[in-house]
Coordinates of C-alpha atoms (C1' of nucleotides) in Angstrom, one line a residue:
Chain N
M1 CA 66.1 113.5 73.5
E2 CA 69.1 115.3 74.3
L3 CA 70.9 118.3 73.0
P4 CA 74.6 117.1 72.6
N5 CA 75.8 120.7 73.0
H6 CA 73.4 122.2 75.6
A7 CA 75.9 122.2 78.5
K8 CA 78.5 123.2 76.3
Q9 CA 76.7 126.1 74.9
L10 CA 75.5 127.1 78.3
L11 CA 79.2 127.5 79.5
L12 CA 79.9 129.2 76.6
Q13 CA 77.2 131.7 77.5
L14 CA 78.0 132.0 80.9
N15 CA 81.6 132.7 80.3
Q16 CA 80.6 135.6 78.1
Q17 CA 78.7 136.8 80.7
R18 CA 81.5 136.6 83.1
A19 CA 83.7 138.5 80.3
K20 CA 80.9 141.2 80.6
G21 CA 80.2 141.4 84.0
F22 CA 76.7 140.6 83.0
L23 CA 75.1 139.2 86.2
C24 CA 78.1 138.7 88.1
D25 CA 77.4 138.9 91.4
V26 CA 80.7 138.4 93.3
I27 CA 84.1 139.7 93.2
I28 CA 87.1 137.5 94.1
V29 CA 90.2 139.5 95.1
V30 CA 93.2 137.9 94.4
E31 CA 96.1 140.3 95.7
N32 CA 95.3 143.5 94.0
A33 CA 93.4 141.9 91.0
L34 CA 89.5 141.8 90.9
F35 CA 87.9 139.0 89.1
R36 CA 84.3 139.0 88.7
A37 CA 82.3 136.1 88.6
H38 CA 79.0 134.5 89.3
K39 CA 78.0 132.7 92.6
N40 CA 76.4 129.9 91.3
I41 CA 79.0 128.8 89.0
L42 CA 81.6 129.1 91.6
A43 CA 79.5 127.4 94.2
A44 CA 78.9 124.7 91.7
S45 CA 82.2 123.9 91.1
S46 CA 83.9 123.9 94.5
I47 CA 82.3 123.5 97.8
Y48 CA 84.7 125.8 99.1
F49 CA 83.6 128.4 97.0
K50 CA 79.8 127.5 98.0
S51 CA 80.6 128.3 101.3
L52 CA 82.0 131.5 100.6
V53 CA 79.8 133.1 98.2
L54 CA 77.1 132.0 100.5
H55 CA 77.7 135.1 102.6
D56 CA 79.8 137.5 100.9
N57 CA 80.1 139.3 97.7
L58 CA 83.7 140.1 97.8
I59 CA 85.9 137.1 98.4
N60 CA 89.5 137.7 99.5
L61 CA 91.6 134.8 98.5
D62 CA 95.0 133.8 100.2
T63 CA 97.4 135.1 98.4
E64 CA 99.7 132.4 99.4
M65 CA 97.9 129.8 98.0
V66 CA 96.7 131.7 94.6
N67 CA 98.1 134.3 93.0
P68 CA 96.2 136.5 90.2
S69 CA 97.5 134.7 86.9
V70 CA 96.8 131.3 88.5
F71 CA 93.3 132.5 89.7
R72 CA 92.6 133.6 86.1
Q73 CA 93.4 130.2 85.1
V74 CA 91.2 128.6 87.5
L75 CA 88.7 130.8 86.8
D76 CA 89.0 129.9 83.2
F77 CA 89.1 126.3 84.2
I78 CA 85.8 126.7 86.1
Y79 CA 84.0 128.3 83.1
T80 CA 85.5 126.2 80.4
G81 CA 86.4 123.1 81.7
K82 CA 89.7 123.7 79.9
L83 CA 93.1 124.5 81.1
M84 CA 94.8 127.2 79.6
S85 CA 98.2 127.2 80.2
S86 CA 100.1 130.2 81.3
S87 CA 103.2 131.5 79.4
E88 CA 104.5 133.2 82.3
Q89 CA 106.0 130.1 84.1
S90 CA 107.2 127.2 83.1
N91 CA 104.5 124.4 82.7
E92 CA 105.6 122.4 85.5
Q93 CA 105.6 125.5 88.0
N94 CA 102.4 126.6 86.5
Y95 CA 100.7 123.1 87.1
T96 CA 102.3 123.3 90.8
A97 CA 100.9 126.4 91.4
L98 CA 97.5 125.3 89.9
L99 CA 97.4 122.5 91.8
T100 CA 97.9 124.4 95.2
A101 CA 95.4 126.9 94.3
A102 CA 93.1 123.9 93.3
S103 CA 93.5 122.0 96.5
Y104 CA 92.9 125.2 98.4
L105 CA 89.8 126.1 96.3
Q106 CA 88.8 122.5 96.6
L107 CA 88.5 122.2 92.9
H108 CA 89.1 118.5 92.7
D109 CA 88.8 118.3 88.9
L110 CA 91.2 120.5 88.6
A111 CA 93.8 119.5 91.1
A112 CA 93.6 116.0 89.6
L113 CA 94.3 117.4 86.2
C114 CA 97.3 119.0 87.7
R115 CA 98.6 116.2 89.2
K116 CA 98.2 114.2 86.0
K117 CA 99.8 116.7 84.1
L118 CA 102.6 116.7 86.9
K119 CA 103.1 113.2 87.1
R120 CA 103.4 113.4 83.3
S121 CA 106.1 115.7 83.2
G122 CA 108.1 114.0 85.9
G123 CA 106.6 115.8 88.7
K124 CA 108.4 115.3 91.6
S125 CA 107.6 118.8 92.6
L126 CA 104.1 117.7 93.2
P127 CA 103.1 119.6 96.3
S128 CA 101.6 117.2 98.1
K129 CA 101.8 119.1 101.1
P130 CA 102.0 123.1 100.4
S131 CA 103.5 124.2 103.5
T132 CA 101.3 125.9 105.6
P133 CA 102.2 129.6 105.2
G134 CA 101.7 132.3 107.7
P135 CA 98.8 134.3 106.3
Q136 CA 96.8 130.7 106.0
S137 CA 97.1 130.4 109.5
R138 CA 96.2 133.7 110.1
S139 CA 93.3 133.3 108.4
R140 CA 92.3 130.4 110.4
L141 CA 92.8 132.1 113.4
N142 CA 90.5 134.7 112.2
N143 CA 88.1 132.3 111.4
Q144 CA 88.3 130.7 114.4
R145 CA 87.7 134.0 116.0
L146 CA 84.8 134.7 113.7
S147 CA 83.0 131.7 114.4
T148 CA 83.8 131.6 118.0
S149 CA 79.9 131.5 119.0
T150 CA 79.6 128.5 117.0
P151 CA 80.3 125.0 118.7
A152 CA 81.3 124.0 115.5
G153 CA 84.5 122.1 116.2
P154 CA 88.1 122.8 116.2
K155 CA 88.3 122.8 112.8
N156 CA 86.0 125.3 112.4
H157 CA 87.8 127.4 109.9
Y158 CA 87.0 128.4 106.4
P159 CA 89.8 128.5 104.3
P160 CA 90.8 124.8 105.0
T161 CA 94.1 124.9 105.8
P162 CA 96.4 123.0 103.2
S163 CA 96.5 120.0 104.9
D164 CA 92.9 120.0 105.1
V165 CA 92.2 120.7 101.6
D166 CA 95.1 118.3 100.0
Q167 CA 93.2 115.4 101.8
P168 CA 91.5 112.9 100.0
Q169 CA 88.3 113.8 101.9
P170 CA 87.7 117.1 100.6
D171 CA 84.8 117.7 102.2
E172 CA 86.1 117.7 105.6
G173 CA 86.7 121.5 105.7
L174 CA 83.2 121.8 104.3
R175 CA 81.8 119.9 106.9
D176 CA 83.2 121.9 109.6
K177 CA 81.8 124.9 107.8
L178 CA 78.5 123.0 107.7
S179 CA 78.2 123.2 111.3
D180 CA 79.1 126.6 110.9
D181 CA 76.3 127.6 108.8
E182 CA 73.9 125.5 110.3
M183 CA 74.5 127.8 113.2
F184 CA 73.4 130.7 111.3
V185 CA 69.9 128.9 110.7
G186 CA 67.7 130.7 113.2
S187 CA 70.7 131.2 115.5
S188 CA 69.6 134.4 116.8
G189 CA 72.4 134.7 119.1
R190 CA 73.1 138.4 118.3
N191 CA 73.1 140.9 120.8
G192 CA 75.7 140.5 123.0
N193 CA 77.6 139.6 120.4
G194 CA 76.7 136.1 120.7
G195 CA 75.3 134.9 117.5
N196 CA 76.7 134.4 114.4
G197 CA 79.6 132.6 113.4
S198 CA 81.9 133.1 110.7
S199 CA 81.3 133.8 107.2
N200 CA 84.3 134.7 105.5
G201 CA 87.4 134.8 107.3
N202 CA 88.6 134.7 103.8
L203 CA 88.4 138.4 103.7
S204 CA 91.0 138.6 106.2
S205 CA 93.4 136.4 104.7
G206 CA 94.8 139.3 103.3
G207 CA 98.0 137.7 102.1
S208 CA 101.4 138.9 102.3
A209 CA 101.8 140.7 105.6
G210 CA 101.5 144.2 105.3
E211 CA 98.8 144.5 102.9
P212 CA 96.6 147.2 104.6
D213 CA 93.9 147.1 102.2
L214 CA 92.9 143.9 101.4
G215 CA 93.7 141.9 104.4
L216 CA 90.4 142.9 105.9
D217 CA 87.9 141.1 107.9
L218 CA 84.8 143.0 107.0
S219 CA 82.4 140.2 108.2
K220 CA 83.5 139.8 111.6
K221 CA 80.5 138.2 113.0
S222 CA 78.6 137.5 110.0
P223 CA 75.1 137.4 109.8
P224 CA 73.3 134.7 111.4
S225 CA 71.4 134.9 108.1
A226 CA 71.4 132.2 105.7
G227 CA 68.8 130.3 107.0
T228 CA 69.8 128.4 103.8
A229 CA 72.8 127.1 104.7
T230 CA 71.9 123.9 105.7
D231 CA 70.8 122.5 102.6
A232 CA 72.8 124.9 100.4
L233 CA 75.7 123.2 101.8
S234 CA 74.8 119.5 102.0
P235 CA 77.6 117.8 100.7
H236 CA 75.9 116.3 97.7
S237 CA 74.0 119.1 96.7
I238 CA 76.3 120.9 94.4
S239 CA 74.5 119.9 91.1
Q240 CA 71.1 120.2 92.8
E241 CA 71.9 123.7 93.5
S242 CA 68.7 124.4 95.6
P243 CA 66.9 128.0 95.1
Q244 CA 67.8 128.4 98.2
S245 CA 71.6 128.2 98.0
A246 CA 70.8 130.4 95.0
S247 CA 69.3 133.1 97.0
V248 CA 71.6 133.3 99.6
S249 CA 73.5 136.0 98.6
T250 CA 72.3 137.4 101.8
T251 CA 74.7 139.7 102.7
N252 CA 74.1 141.9 100.0
S253 CA 71.4 141.1 98.1
A254 CA 71.5 145.0 97.7
S255 CA 74.2 144.4 95.2
L256 CA 72.4 141.9 93.4
D257 CA 70.8 142.7 90.6
D258 CA 67.1 142.0 90.1
S259 CA 67.9 138.5 88.9
S260 CA 68.0 138.0 92.9
T261 CA 64.4 138.9 93.0
T262 CA 63.8 136.3 90.4
L263 CA 63.6 133.4 92.8
P264 CA 60.1 133.4 93.8
G265 CA 59.1 130.6 95.5
V266 CA 62.1 130.6 97.5
D267 CA 61.5 129.8 101.1
T268 CA 64.1 131.7 102.7
G269 CA 63.1 130.2 105.7
S270 CA 64.9 131.9 108.8
E271 CA 66.6 133.7 106.2
E272 CA 65.0 136.3 107.3
L273 CA 66.8 139.4 107.2
N274 CA 68.5 140.2 104.3
S275 CA 67.4 143.4 105.3
S276 CA 68.3 144.7 102.2
S277 CA 66.4 142.3 99.8
K278 CA 63.4 143.3 98.2
A279 CA 59.9 143.1 98.9
S280 CA 59.3 139.9 97.5
E281 CA 61.4 138.8 100.5
D282 CA 58.8 139.7 103.0
N283 CA 56.5 137.6 101.3
Q284 CA 58.7 135.0 101.4
N285 CA 59.1 135.0 105.2
Q286 CA 55.5 135.6 105.5
P287 CA 53.8 133.8 102.9
D288 CA 50.3 134.1 104.6
G289 CA 50.6 137.6 105.9
P290 CA 52.2 140.9 105.9
P291 CA 55.4 141.0 107.6
P292 CA 55.8 141.2 111.2
Q293 CA 56.9 144.6 111.6
K294 CA 54.6 146.4 113.5
K295 CA 55.0 149.5 111.2
S296 CA 55.0 149.4 107.4
R297 CA 57.6 152.2 108.0
Q298 CA 59.8 149.2 108.6
G299 CA 59.1 147.2 105.9
A300 CA 59.8 150.3 103.5
R301 CA 62.9 150.8 105.6
K302 CA 64.1 147.7 104.6
N303 CA 64.5 148.9 101.2
E304 CA 66.4 151.8 102.1
W305 CA 69.7 151.3 101.7
P306 CA 69.5 149.1 98.5
K307 CA 67.6 152.0 97.4
R308 CA 70.5 154.3 98.0
E309 CA 72.5 152.2 96.4
A310 CA 70.6 151.7 93.6
S311 CA 70.4 155.5 93.1
G312 CA 74.1 156.0 93.4
L313 CA 74.4 153.5 90.7
K314 CA 72.7 155.6 88.1
S315 CA 69.3 154.9 87.9
E316 CA 69.3 153.9 84.3
D317 CA 70.9 151.2 85.6
H318 CA 68.2 149.8 87.4
E319 CA 70.0 148.0 90.3
R320 CA 72.9 147.0 88.6
P321 CA 74.7 145.0 91.0
L322 CA 77.5 146.8 92.6
V323 CA 79.6 144.2 92.0
N324 CA 78.9 144.3 88.7
G325 CA 80.9 146.9 87.7
V326 CA 83.9 148.3 89.5
I327 CA 82.7 150.9 91.6
V328 CA 84.7 154.3 91.4
G329 CA 85.2 156.4 94.2
P330 CA 83.4 159.3 94.8
K331 CA 84.7 162.3 94.0
D332 CA 84.3 164.6 97.1
G333 CA 81.8 166.1 98.9
R334 CA 80.4 164.6 102.2
S335 CA 77.5 162.7 101.1
S336 CA 79.0 161.2 98.1
D337 CA 79.9 158.1 99.5
Q338 CA 76.2 157.4 99.5
S339 CA 76.4 157.6 95.7
F340 CA 78.8 155.3 94.3
Q341 CA 79.3 155.4 90.9
C342 CA 79.5 152.7 89.2
K343 CA 81.8 152.2 86.1
D344 CA 79.9 151.5 83.1
E345 CA 82.5 149.6 81.8
D346 CA 79.8 146.7 80.8
E347 CA 77.3 148.9 79.3
G348 CA 76.5 146.3 77.1
G349 CA 76.5 144.0 79.4
E350 CA 73.3 144.9 80.8
N351 CA 71.2 146.5 78.4
G352 CA 72.6 145.9 75.4
Q353 CA 74.0 142.6 77.1
D354 CA 74.0 139.3 75.3
H355 CA 73.7 139.8 71.7
T356 CA 77.0 140.9 70.7
D357 CA 78.2 137.6 72.0
E358 CA 77.1 135.1 69.7
S359 CA 80.4 135.2 67.8
G360 CA 82.2 134.4 70.1
Q361 CA 84.0 132.9 72.8
S362 CA 85.5 134.8 75.2
D363 CA 86.3 137.8 73.1
G364 CA 83.6 139.8 74.0
E365 CA 84.2 143.7 73.6
S366 CA 84.7 145.4 76.8
A367 CA 85.9 143.2 79.6
G368 CA 85.0 142.6 83.1
G369 CA 87.6 144.6 84.6
G370 CA 86.1 147.9 84.3
G371 CA 87.2 150.2 81.8
G372 CA 90.4 151.3 83.1
T373 CA 89.7 154.7 82.9
G374 CA 89.1 155.8 86.4
G375 CA 88.4 159.2 85.3
G376 CA 91.1 160.8 87.7
N377 CA 89.2 160.0 90.6
H378 CA 91.1 158.3 93.3
S379 CA 89.6 154.7 93.0
A380 CA 91.6 152.1 94.8
N381 CA 90.3 149.8 92.3
Y382 CA 92.9 147.4 90.7
V383 CA 91.5 145.0 88.2
Y384 CA 93.3 142.1 86.6
R385 CA 92.0 142.0 83.2
Q386 CA 90.8 138.5 82.7
E387 CA 92.7 137.5 79.5
G388 CA 91.2 137.5 76.3
F389 CA 88.6 139.9 77.7
E390 CA 90.0 143.2 76.7
P391 CA 92.2 142.9 73.8
A392 CA 92.7 146.8 74.3
F393 CA 95.1 146.2 77.1
G394 CA 97.3 143.9 74.9
D395 CA 99.3 141.8 77.1
N396 CA 99.3 144.2 79.9
L397 CA 96.7 142.2 81.6
Y398 CA 96.8 144.0 85.1
V399 CA 95.2 147.2 84.8
C400 CA 95.1 150.0 87.3
I401 CA 91.6 151.5 87.4
P402 CA 92.4 154.8 88.8
C403 CA 94.6 155.8 85.7
G404 CA 94.0 153.0 83.7
K405 CA 97.5 152.1 82.9
G406 CA 98.1 148.4 82.3
F407 CA 100.9 146.3 83.4
P408 CA 102.0 142.7 82.2
S409 CA 102.6 141.4 85.9
S410 CA 100.7 141.7 89.3
E411 CA 104.1 142.5 90.8
Q412 CA 104.4 145.6 88.5
L413 CA 100.8 146.5 89.3
N414 CA 101.4 146.5 92.6
A415 CA 104.5 148.6 92.5
H416 CA 102.4 151.1 90.4
V417 CA 99.7 151.1 92.9
E418 CA 101.9 152.0 95.5
T419 CA 102.6 155.2 93.9
H420 CA 99.1 155.7 93.6
N421 CA 98.7 155.4 97.4
E422 CA 101.5 157.7 98.2
D423 CA 100.1 160.1 95.7
E424 CA 96.9 160.0 97.2
L425 CA 98.6 160.3 100.7
Y426 CA 100.0 163.7 99.9
I427 CA 97.5 165.1 97.5
K428 CA 94.1 165.2 98.6
E429 CA 94.3 168.5 100.0
E430 CA 92.2 169.9 97.1
G431 CA 89.9 172.7 98.2
G432 CA 87.6 172.4 101.1
T433 CA 85.8 169.2 100.5
F434 CA 88.0 167.7 103.4
V435 CA 86.5 169.4 106.1
K436 CA 83.9 169.2 108.7
E437 CA 84.5 167.6 112.0
E438 CA 84.6 170.6 113.7
D439 CA 80.9 171.6 113.9
E440 CA 80.3 169.3 116.6
E441 CA 80.8 171.9 119.4
E442 CA 77.4 173.6 119.1
A443 CA 75.6 170.5 119.1
E444 CA 77.3 169.2 122.2
D445 CA 75.2 171.8 124.3
L446 CA 72.1 170.7 122.8
S447 CA 72.5 167.1 123.3
A448 CA 73.7 168.1 126.9
P449 CA 70.1 168.1 128.6
V450 CA 69.7 164.4 128.9
G451 CA 71.6 161.3 128.4
P452 CA 74.6 159.7 129.8
S453 CA 76.6 162.4 128.2
S454 CA 79.9 163.3 128.3
F455 CA 83.2 164.2 129.5
G456 CA 84.0 163.9 132.8
S457 CA 86.8 166.0 133.4
E458 CA 89.6 163.8 134.2
A459 CA 93.4 164.6 133.3
R460 CA 94.0 164.9 129.9
P461 CA 97.3 165.8 129.6
F462 CA 97.9 165.2 126.1
K463 CA 96.9 168.0 124.1
C464 CA 96.9 168.5 120.4
T465 CA 99.0 171.1 119.2
V466 CA 96.8 171.9 116.1
C467 CA 93.4 172.4 117.9
S468 CA 94.2 172.0 121.6
K469 CA 92.0 169.2 122.4
S470 CA 93.4 167.0 124.9
Y471 CA 93.3 163.3 125.5
K472 CA 94.1 160.8 128.2
D473 CA 96.4 159.3 126.3
P474 CA 98.9 159.5 123.7
A475 CA 97.7 157.1 121.4
T476 CA 94.2 158.7 121.2
L477 CA 95.9 161.9 120.7
R478 CA 98.0 160.5 117.8
Q479 CA 94.6 159.2 116.3
H480 CA 93.1 162.5 116.5
E481 CA 96.1 164.3 115.3
K482 CA 95.6 162.0 111.9
S483 CA 92.1 164.0 111.9
H484 CA 94.4 167.2 111.0
W485 CA 96.1 165.5 108.2
L486 CA 95.6 166.3 104.6
T487 CA 95.6 162.9 103.9
R488 CA 93.7 159.9 104.7
P489 CA 95.8 156.9 105.0
F490 CA 92.9 154.3 104.5
P491 CA 91.2 153.9 101.1
C492 CA 88.3 151.8 100.6
N493 CA 89.2 149.2 98.1
I494 CA 85.5 149.3 96.5
C495 CA 85.1 152.8 95.7
G496 CA 88.2 154.5 97.0
K497 CA 87.0 156.7 99.5
M498 CA 89.6 157.7 102.0
F499 CA 89.5 157.3 105.6
T500 CA 91.4 158.3 108.4
Q501 CA 90.9 155.4 110.7
R502 CA 91.2 152.0 109.3
G503 CA 88.2 151.0 111.3
T504 CA 85.9 153.6 109.9
M505 CA 87.2 152.0 106.7
T506 CA 86.3 148.5 107.2
R507 CA 83.1 149.6 108.5
H508 CA 82.6 151.4 105.4
M509 CA 83.4 148.3 103.6
R510 CA 80.7 146.4 105.5
S511 CA 78.0 149.0 104.0
H512 CA 79.4 148.4 100.6
L513 CA 79.1 144.5 101.1
G514 CA 75.8 144.8 102.9
L515 CA 77.2 143.0 105.9
K516 CA 74.8 143.7 108.7
P517 CA 76.0 141.4 111.2
F518 CA 73.3 142.6 114.0
A519 CA 69.9 141.4 113.8
C520 CA 66.9 142.5 115.7
E521 CA 65.1 139.2 117.1
E522 CA 61.7 141.4 116.9
C523 CA 61.6 141.9 113.6
G524 CA 64.7 140.7 111.8
M525 CA 65.7 143.7 110.5
R526 CA 69.6 143.9 110.5
F527 CA 72.2 146.6 111.2
T528 CA 75.7 147.2 110.6
R529 CA 76.4 148.4 114.1
Q530 CA 75.6 147.0 117.1
Y531 CA 74.7 150.5 118.4
R532 CA 72.3 150.8 115.8
L533 CA 70.7 147.5 116.9
T534 CA 70.3 148.8 120.5
E535 CA 69.2 152.0 119.4
H536 CA 66.6 150.2 117.3
M537 CA 65.5 147.9 119.9
R538 CA 63.9 150.9 121.7
V539 CA 61.2 151.0 118.7
H540 CA 59.9 147.6 120.2
S541 CA 60.6 148.4 123.7
G542 CA 58.9 151.6 123.6
E543 CA 61.7 153.2 125.5
K544 CA 62.1 156.7 125.5
P545 CA 65.1 157.6 127.4
Y546 CA 65.7 161.2 125.9
E547 CA 63.5 163.7 127.0
C548 CA 63.3 167.4 125.9
Q549 CA 63.7 169.7 128.9
L550 CA 61.6 172.4 127.1
C551 CA 58.5 170.8 126.2
G552 CA 59.1 167.5 127.8
G553 CA 58.9 165.4 124.7
K554 CA 60.5 162.2 124.8
F555 CA 62.7 160.4 122.3
T556 CA 64.0 156.9 121.6
Q557 CA 67.1 158.2 120.2
Q558 CA 69.3 161.1 121.1
R559 CA 69.9 162.4 117.8
N560 CA 66.1 162.7 117.0
L561 CA 65.9 164.7 120.5
I562 CA 68.8 167.1 119.2
S563 CA 67.0 167.7 116.1
H564 CA 64.1 168.4 117.9
L565 CA 65.8 170.8 120.1
R566 CA 66.8 172.7 117.2
M567 CA 63.5 173.0 116.3
H568 CA 62.9 174.7 119.7
T569 CA 66.2 176.9 119.1
S570 CA 65.6 177.8 115.6
P571 CA 64.3 181.4 114.6
S572 CA 61.5 180.1 112.7
Chain J
dC1 C1' 51.8 171.1 100.7
dT2 C1' 54.2 171.5 105.0
dG3 C1' 56.2 170.6 109.2
dG4 C1' 57.4 167.2 112.8
dG5 C1' 58.7 163.0 114.5
dG6 C1' 60.1 158.3 113.8
dA7 C1' 63.7 155.8 112.2
dT8 C1' 68.0 154.5 109.7
dG9 C1' 72.5 155.2 107.2
dG10 C1' 77.1 156.9 107.0
dG11 C1' 81.3 159.4 108.6
dG12 C1' 84.3 161.3 112.4
dC13 C1' 86.0 160.6 116.6
dC14 C1' 87.3 158.9 121.1
dC15 C1' 88.0 155.2 124.3
Chain C
dT1 C1' 91.1 147.0 116.7
dG2 C1' 86.4 147.1 117.8
dG3 C1' 82.7 149.5 120.3
dG4 C1' 80.5 153.4 121.5
dC5 C1' 78.8 157.8 120.9
dC6 C1' 78.5 161.8 118.1
dC7 C1' 77.2 164.1 114.1
dC8 C1' 74.6 165.2 109.4
dA9 C1' 71.6 163.7 105.9
dT10 C1' 67.7 161.4 104.7
dC11 C1' 63.6 159.0 104.0
dC12 C1' 58.7 157.9 105.2
dC13 C1' 54.6 158.7 107.7
dC14 C1' 51.1 161.2 109.6
dA15 C1' 48.6 165.4 111.4

DNA sequence: CTGGGGATGGGGCCC
DNA sequence: TGGGCCCCATCCCCA
């Protein structure tokens, strides 16, 4: 007994879900375009994707290898098995580009298809050896850097180089990768920065030089997580997607919707951590008992950040995956960053979901991209609309989210986006919100009592003309002066929040993505920053280096000492 | 119920 | 650019 149309129907459904962003759990960034998709689907169609989605919910593709238009076709192909030709370019060009992309992405069927097409059309332009573009090698470097801790061989790079991908043995890049991931398993290197290898160098591929926003290497050391990697990546396992690989998403289960929790029997193995993942995880890790945490507190804690995120995403939307909707920048106010607002473009996708779709095809109503609207905040999200998914925009498939304008080409969108950034650069002075910072002095004395504390009084010849703070070197002064600017040059690509320092912004991005590279060996808890881990380790060691001079109370953290001191000093 | 303490998250900023 | 440390905010637990 076999349903003849089963596969087809299934694909159809999936494609419709993609159209609505329903259950989409990964965003692929291509230049300024964002595509949403399902990890499982991507992983099932390409080993390369498989390795990427393993640790990341945001994937940045090398723009030298694929552009938004091409990627749209690629994605369509993945979800439909059909090649929709692009009207923008000559067919041959298009197939050439597609072939390059397919090779890069290790979509071998698609590549073969393109080759066939090209051959048929006389294809001498067959790009059998796409030249190695700069960014590519950049990302490769990056990946090597990222995975320095892994012994994986010299070819330890993620985005396979073109020469790799075009090899007949497609799995080569993967194999390298495999070893990477295997290294994650139980590799608890951590601490001294030892552990963890790569994950996505791809985020850094960033495309054409000088693309400040996208070329982020957010993962830096990626989580030693993914105990799952081993089998998830076994070369032949594509079709037998193990539950583990399905569950991997590690980096950000926070952003996965509950579907991710529907993988009960999943033995996450050492996959630990996933600090953000739900309670079920604890059980998975410790099938026969409570989690190792000494305090239930920690168990509870584990949920914290997902919780926050969820709360930010509107409670009605129960854990709607962050990536599912495009997240729009917070309005203002400091803590606003903690409450991302999820664009509800796909309302129907989640609750009202399916249904609506039967009729048809990919013409669902509201599309992936996110309602274009933007509602006037400074989001920096730019979505490339997936064809057919958003009739409202007609031919203008490239839509700028902040203002909702559509553009017929990525170039035009890019140009437009530029103007946004500039605007944002010079606006943003709005009342009051952007304040804070100078409240540090008072606390200073409080924290003084103990701790390694501060300020030697070396020469600080570089003085800020605005606030007269002084610094040892001009670079620091420059950096400081930025804090006086009315503008913040570094926008978060996901929520649009602006930052004065790139580093702060990338760190912030990590929190979106749930990248928590630093894991505690004792309890598996994970952190976004080394410092946090250090701090946390005192919980286990019992060390309490901070002592209150007034009452002798000891604290593991300086900040707690400070708040304690407030208690002493506050009138009440 | 409340306040204090423990613990964690995120942003700013200096080095 | 990344690390480290500061800050505030917040959550949870417990007395």
